[in-house]
CSV table of C-alpha atoms and ligand atoms in Angstrom, one decimal:
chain,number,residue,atom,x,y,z
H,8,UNK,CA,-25.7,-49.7,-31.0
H,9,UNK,CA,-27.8,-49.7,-34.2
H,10,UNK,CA,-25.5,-50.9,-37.1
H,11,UNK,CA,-27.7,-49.6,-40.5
H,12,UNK,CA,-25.3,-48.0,-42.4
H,13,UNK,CA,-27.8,-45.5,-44.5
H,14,UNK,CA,-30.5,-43.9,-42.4
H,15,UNK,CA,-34.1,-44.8,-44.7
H,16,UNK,CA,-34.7,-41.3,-45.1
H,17,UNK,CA,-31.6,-41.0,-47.5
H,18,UNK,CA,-33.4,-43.3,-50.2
H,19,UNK,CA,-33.4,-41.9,-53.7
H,20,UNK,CA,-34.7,-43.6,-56.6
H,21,UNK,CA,-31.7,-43.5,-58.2
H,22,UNK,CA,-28.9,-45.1,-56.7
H,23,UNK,CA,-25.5,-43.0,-55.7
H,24,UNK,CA,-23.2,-45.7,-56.5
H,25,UNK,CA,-23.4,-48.0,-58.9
H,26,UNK,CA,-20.9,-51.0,-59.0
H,27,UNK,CA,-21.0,-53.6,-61.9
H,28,UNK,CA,-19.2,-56.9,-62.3
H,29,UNK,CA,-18.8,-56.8,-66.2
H,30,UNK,CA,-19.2,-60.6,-67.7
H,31,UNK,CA,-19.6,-62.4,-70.6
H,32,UNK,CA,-17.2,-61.1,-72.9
H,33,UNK,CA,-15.3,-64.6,-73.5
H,34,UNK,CA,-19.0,-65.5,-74.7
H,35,UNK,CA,-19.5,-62.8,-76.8
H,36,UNK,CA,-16.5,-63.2,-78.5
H,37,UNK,CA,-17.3,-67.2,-78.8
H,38,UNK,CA,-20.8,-66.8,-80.3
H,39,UNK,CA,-19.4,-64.9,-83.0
H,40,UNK,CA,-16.0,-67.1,-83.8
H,41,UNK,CA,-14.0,-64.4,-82.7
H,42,UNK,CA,-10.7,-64.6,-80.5
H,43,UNK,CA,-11.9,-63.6,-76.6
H,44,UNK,CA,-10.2,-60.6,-76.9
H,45,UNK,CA,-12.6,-59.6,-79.6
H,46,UNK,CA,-15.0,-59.9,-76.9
H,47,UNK,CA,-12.3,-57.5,-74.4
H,48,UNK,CA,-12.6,-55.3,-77.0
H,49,UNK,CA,-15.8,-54.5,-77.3
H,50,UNK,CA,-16.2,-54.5,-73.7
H,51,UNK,CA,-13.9,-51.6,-73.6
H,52,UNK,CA,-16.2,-49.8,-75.9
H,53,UNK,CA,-19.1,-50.8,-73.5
H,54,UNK,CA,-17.3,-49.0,-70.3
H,55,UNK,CA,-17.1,-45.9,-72.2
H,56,UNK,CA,-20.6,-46.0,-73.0
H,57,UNK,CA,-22.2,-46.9,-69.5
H,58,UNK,CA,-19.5,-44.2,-68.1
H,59,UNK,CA,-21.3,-41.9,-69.4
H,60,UNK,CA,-24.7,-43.2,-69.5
H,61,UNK,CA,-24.5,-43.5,-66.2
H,62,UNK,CA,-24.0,-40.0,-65.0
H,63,UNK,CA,-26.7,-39.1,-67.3
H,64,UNK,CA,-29.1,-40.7,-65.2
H,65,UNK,CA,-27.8,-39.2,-62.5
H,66,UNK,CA,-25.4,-41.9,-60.9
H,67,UNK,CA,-22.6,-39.7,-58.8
H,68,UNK,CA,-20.3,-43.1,-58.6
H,69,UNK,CA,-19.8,-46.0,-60.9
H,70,UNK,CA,-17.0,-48.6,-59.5
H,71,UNK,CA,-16.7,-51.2,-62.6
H,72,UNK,CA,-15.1,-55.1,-62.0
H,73,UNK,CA,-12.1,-54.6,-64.5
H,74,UNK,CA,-9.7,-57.0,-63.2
H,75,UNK,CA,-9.8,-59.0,-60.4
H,76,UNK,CA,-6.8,-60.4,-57.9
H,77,UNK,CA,-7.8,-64.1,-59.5
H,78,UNK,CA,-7.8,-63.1,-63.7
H,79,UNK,CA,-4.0,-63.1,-63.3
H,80,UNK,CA,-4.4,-67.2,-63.7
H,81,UNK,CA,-6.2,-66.8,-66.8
H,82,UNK,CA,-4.1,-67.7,-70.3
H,83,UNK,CA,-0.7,-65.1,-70.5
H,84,UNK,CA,-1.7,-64.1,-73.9
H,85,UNK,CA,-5.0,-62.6,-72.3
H,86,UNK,CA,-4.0,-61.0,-69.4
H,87,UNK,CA,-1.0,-59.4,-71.6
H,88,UNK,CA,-4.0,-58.5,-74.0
H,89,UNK,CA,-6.0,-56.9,-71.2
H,90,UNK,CA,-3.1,-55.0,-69.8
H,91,UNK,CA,-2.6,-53.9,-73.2
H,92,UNK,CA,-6.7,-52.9,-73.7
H,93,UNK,CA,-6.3,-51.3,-70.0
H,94,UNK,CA,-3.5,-48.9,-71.0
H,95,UNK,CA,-4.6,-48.1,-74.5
H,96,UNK,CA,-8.4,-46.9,-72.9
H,97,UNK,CA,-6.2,-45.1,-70.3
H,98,UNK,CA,-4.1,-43.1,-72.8
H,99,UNK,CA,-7.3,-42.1,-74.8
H,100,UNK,CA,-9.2,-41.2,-71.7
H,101,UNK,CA,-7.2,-38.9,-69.7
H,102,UNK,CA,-8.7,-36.3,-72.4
H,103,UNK,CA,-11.9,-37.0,-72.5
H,104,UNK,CA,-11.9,-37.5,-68.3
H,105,UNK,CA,-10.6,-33.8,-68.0
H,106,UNK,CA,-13.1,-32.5,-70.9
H,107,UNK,CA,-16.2,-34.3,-68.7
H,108,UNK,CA,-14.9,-33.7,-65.6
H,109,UNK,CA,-14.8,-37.5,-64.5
H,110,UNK,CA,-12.6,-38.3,-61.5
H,111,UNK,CA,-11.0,-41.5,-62.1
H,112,UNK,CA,-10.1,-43.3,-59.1
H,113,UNK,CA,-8.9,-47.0,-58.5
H,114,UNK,CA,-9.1,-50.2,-55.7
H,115,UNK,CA,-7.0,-52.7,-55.5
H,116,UNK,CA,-3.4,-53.7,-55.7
H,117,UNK,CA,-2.4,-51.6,-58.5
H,118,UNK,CA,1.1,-51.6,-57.5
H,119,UNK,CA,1.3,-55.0,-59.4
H,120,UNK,CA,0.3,-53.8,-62.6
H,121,UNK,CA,2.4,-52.9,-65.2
H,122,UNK,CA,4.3,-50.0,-65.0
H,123,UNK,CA,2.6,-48.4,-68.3
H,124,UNK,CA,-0.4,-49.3,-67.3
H,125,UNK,CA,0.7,-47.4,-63.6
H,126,UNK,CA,2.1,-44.4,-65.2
H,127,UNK,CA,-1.3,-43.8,-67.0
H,128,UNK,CA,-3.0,-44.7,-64.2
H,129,UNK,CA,-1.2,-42.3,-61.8
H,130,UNK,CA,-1.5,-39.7,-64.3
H,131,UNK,CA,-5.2,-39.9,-64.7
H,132,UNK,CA,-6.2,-39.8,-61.1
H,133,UNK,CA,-3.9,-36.5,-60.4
H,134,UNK,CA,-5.2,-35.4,-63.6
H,135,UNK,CA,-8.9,-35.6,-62.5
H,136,UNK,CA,-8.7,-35.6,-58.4
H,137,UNK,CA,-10.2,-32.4,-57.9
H,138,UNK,CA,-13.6,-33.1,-59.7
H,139,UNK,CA,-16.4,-34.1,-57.3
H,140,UNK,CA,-19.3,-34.3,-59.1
H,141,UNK,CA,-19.0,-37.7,-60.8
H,142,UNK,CA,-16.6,-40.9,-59.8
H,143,UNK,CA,-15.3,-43.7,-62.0
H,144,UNK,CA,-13.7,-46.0,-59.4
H,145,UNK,CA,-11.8,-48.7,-61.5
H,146,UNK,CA,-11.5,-52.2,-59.5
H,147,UNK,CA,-8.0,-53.3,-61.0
H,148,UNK,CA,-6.1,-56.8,-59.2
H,149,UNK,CA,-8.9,-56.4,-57.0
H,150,UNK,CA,-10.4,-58.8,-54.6
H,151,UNK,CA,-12.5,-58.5,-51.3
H,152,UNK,CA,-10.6,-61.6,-49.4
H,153,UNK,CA,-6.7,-59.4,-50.2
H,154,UNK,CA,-8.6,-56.3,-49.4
H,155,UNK,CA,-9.8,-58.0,-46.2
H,156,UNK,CA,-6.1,-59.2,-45.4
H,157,UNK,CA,-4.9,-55.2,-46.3
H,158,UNK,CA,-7.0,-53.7,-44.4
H,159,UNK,CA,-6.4,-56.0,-41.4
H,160,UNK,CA,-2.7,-55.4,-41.8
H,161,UNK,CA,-3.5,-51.4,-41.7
H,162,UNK,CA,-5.3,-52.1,-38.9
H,163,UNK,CA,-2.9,-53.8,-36.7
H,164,UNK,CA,0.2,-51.3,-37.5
H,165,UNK,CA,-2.4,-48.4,-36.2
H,166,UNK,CA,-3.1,-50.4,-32.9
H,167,UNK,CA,0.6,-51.4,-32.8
H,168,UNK,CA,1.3,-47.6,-33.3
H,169,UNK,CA,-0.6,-46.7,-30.8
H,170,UNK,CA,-2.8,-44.5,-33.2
H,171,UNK,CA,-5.9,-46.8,-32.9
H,172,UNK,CA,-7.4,-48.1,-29.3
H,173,UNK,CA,-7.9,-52.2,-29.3
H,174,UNK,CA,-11.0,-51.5,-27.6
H,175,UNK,CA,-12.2,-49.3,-29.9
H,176,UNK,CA,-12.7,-51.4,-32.8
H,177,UNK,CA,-15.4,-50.7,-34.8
H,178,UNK,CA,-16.7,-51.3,-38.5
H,179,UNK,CA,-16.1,-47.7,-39.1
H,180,UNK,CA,-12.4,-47.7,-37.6
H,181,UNK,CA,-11.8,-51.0,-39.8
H,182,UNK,CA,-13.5,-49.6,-42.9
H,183,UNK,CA,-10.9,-46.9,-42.8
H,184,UNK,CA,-8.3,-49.2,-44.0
H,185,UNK,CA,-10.0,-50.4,-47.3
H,186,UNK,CA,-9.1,-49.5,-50.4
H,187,UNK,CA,-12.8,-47.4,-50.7
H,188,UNK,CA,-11.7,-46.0,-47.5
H,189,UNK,CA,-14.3,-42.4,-47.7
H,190,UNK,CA,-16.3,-43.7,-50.7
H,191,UNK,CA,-19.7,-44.7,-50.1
H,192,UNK,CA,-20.9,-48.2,-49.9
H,193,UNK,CA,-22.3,-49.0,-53.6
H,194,UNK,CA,-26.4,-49.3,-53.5
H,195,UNK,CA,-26.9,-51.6,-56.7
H,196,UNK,CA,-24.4,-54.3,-58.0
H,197,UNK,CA,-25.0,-55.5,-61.5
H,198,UNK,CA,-23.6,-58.7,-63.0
H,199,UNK,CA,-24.1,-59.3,-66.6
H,200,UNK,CA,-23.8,-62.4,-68.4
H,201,UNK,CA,-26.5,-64.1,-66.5
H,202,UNK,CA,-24.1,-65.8,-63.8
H,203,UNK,CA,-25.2,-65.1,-60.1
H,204,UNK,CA,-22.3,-65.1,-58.2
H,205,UNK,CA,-20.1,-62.2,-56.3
H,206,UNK,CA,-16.7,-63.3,-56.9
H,207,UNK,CA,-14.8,-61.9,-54.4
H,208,UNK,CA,-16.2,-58.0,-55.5
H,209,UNK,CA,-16.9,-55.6,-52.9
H,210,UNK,CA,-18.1,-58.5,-50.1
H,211,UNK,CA,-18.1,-56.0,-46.9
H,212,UNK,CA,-19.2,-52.7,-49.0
H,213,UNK,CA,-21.6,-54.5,-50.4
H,214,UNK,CA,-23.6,-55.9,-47.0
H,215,UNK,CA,-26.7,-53.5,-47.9
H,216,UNK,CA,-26.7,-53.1,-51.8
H,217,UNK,CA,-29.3,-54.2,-54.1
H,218,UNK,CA,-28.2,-56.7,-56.6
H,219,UNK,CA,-29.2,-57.4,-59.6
H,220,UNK,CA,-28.7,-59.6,-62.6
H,221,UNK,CA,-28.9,-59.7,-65.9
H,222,UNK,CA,-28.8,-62.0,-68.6
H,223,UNK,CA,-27.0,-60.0,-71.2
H,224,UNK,CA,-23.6,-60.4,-72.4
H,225,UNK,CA,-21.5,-57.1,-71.6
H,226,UNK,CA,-20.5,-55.9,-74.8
H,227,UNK,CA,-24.2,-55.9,-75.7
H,228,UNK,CA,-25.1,-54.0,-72.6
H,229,UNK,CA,-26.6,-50.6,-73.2
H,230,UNK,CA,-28.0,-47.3,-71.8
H,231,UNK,CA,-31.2,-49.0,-71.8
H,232,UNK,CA,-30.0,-51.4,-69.7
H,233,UNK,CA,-28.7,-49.9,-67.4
H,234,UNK,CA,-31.8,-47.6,-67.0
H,235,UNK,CA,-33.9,-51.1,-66.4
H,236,UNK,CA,-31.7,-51.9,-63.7
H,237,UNK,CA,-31.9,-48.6,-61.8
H,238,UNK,CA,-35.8,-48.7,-62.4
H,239,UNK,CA,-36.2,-52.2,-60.9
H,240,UNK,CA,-33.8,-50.7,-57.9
H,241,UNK,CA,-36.2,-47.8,-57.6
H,242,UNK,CA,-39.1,-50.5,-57.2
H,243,UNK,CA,-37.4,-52.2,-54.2
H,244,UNK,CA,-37.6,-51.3,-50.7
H,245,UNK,CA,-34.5,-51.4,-49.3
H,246,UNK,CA,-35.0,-51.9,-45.1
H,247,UNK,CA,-31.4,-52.1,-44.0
H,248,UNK,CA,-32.7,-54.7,-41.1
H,249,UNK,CA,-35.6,-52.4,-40.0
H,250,UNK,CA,-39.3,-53.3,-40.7
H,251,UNK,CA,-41.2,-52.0,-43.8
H,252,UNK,CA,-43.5,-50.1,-41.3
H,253,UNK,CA,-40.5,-48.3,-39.4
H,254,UNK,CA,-38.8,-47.2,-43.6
H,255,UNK,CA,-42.1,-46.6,-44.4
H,256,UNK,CA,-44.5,-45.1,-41.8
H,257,UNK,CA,-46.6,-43.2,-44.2
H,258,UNK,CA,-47.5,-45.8,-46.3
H,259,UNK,CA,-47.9,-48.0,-43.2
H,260,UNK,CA,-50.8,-45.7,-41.8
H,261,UNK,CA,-52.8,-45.3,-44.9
L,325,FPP,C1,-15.4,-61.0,-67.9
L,325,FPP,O1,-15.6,-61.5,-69.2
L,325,FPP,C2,-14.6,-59.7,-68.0
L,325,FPP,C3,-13.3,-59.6,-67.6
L,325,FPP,C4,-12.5,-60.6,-67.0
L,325,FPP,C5,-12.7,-58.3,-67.7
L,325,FPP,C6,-13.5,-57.1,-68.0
L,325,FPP,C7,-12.6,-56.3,-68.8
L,325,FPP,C8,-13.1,-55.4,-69.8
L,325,FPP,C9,-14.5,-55.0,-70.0
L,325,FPP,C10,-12.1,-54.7,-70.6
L,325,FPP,C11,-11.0,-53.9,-69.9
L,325,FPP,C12,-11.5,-52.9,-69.0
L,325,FPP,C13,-11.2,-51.6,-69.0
L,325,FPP,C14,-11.8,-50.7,-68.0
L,325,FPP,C15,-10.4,-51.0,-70.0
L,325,FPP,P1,-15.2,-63.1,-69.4
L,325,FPP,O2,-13.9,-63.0,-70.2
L,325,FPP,O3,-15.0,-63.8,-68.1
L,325,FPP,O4,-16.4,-63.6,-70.2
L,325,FPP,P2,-16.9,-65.1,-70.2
L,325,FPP,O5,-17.3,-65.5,-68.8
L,325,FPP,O6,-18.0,-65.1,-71.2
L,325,FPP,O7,-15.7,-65.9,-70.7
């Protein structure tokens, strides 16, 4: 059974889904001799930006790194500061989200958040659930190995409940059970900051995206950026296992 999860014929220049691991705010801040939450800051100002920079290129998705399952070990006086960033952008947002018509979603175990920052959240995505033409999908006490475990446990209660077949199993039966359960898989990952790693962010989703990395700092990270990055994804040929002859039979006959 053929496993690509995009027939080639849906390629588009620009990408549907855009997911970015946002890094380099600690060394923002530090360059400058400012505390790292200086750096949070002005990272906070950055996601409003690329929010909207990226539906004006015509991104329908944007799924941004905010806080992942592991930033809970960081110093308490900077989680509390992020939780305090998080809820602040919320309370401003909700506005502006229902002005734009930005549907605000989230992964990840939110339920561990503070309860502010779960009021506002809560709020926000009823607030915003019936606009479909543009997604912000906030990754919040997110990570792929506890979404893995989630989904798994999902999983297993269905077959134990008799409402999913053992034999049956299948990525798309499994893929139910994630926390992007009925969002598309993202085509381009960015990371910023000029570190090449994944960290734990959207393993499984990701098996078929386009990465790519660059080395500026997020709070510096700009429209223009952002543009570069969907250009160079435009350039790429994505083959989802299949041969550039079979994605690309015109160009092969010429
Ligand atoms: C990485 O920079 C960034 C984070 C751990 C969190 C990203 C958070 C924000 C941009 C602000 C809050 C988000 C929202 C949506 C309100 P780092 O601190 O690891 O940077 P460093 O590697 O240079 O130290």
């Amino acid at each position: 059974m053929p496993h690509a999860s995009k027939a080639p014929a849906e390629r588009t220049a620009v990408p549907r889904h855009v997911a970015i691991i946002m890094d380099g705010n600690g060394r923002w801040a530090r360059q400058r001799g400012l505390p790292r939450i200086e750096g949070h800051r002005r990272g906070v100002e950055t996601v409003r930006t690329v929010t909207f920079a990226a539906r004006d290129l015509g991104v329908k998705m944007l799924t941004l790194y905010a806080f992942s399952a592991e930033n809970w070990n960081r110093p308490k006086d900077e989680v509390g500061a992020l939780m305090g960033l998080l809820e602040l952008y919320l309370r401003k947002e909700l506005r502006t989200f229902v002005r734009d018509r930005v549907r605000l979603m989230t992964i990840g175990r939110t339920e561990d958040l503070p309860a502010g920052v779960r009021r506002h959240l809560a709020a926000t995505v009823e607030a915003t659930k019936a606009f479909t033409d543009y997604t912000l999908v906030l990754a919040l006490n997110y990570g792929s190995r506890t979404e893995a475990a989630d989904a798994a446990r999902g999983y297993a209660a269905a077959v134990c409940s008799g409402s999913q077949k053992l034999d049956d199993a299948s990525w798309e039966a499994f893929a139910r059970h994630l926390y992007t359960s009925g969002m598309p898989d993202p085509d381009l990952v960015i990371r910023t900051s000029g570190e090449t790693r994944v960290s734990n962010f959207l393993l499984l989703q990701a098996a078929y995206a386009e990465f790519f990395f660059t080395p500026v700092l997020w709070p510096d990270f700009t429209k223009a950026d952002l543009a570069a990055a969907i250009a160079d994804y435009a350039r790429r040929e994505r083959r989802y296992g299949l041969t550039s002859e079979q994605v690309n039979p015109a160009a092969a006959a010429e």
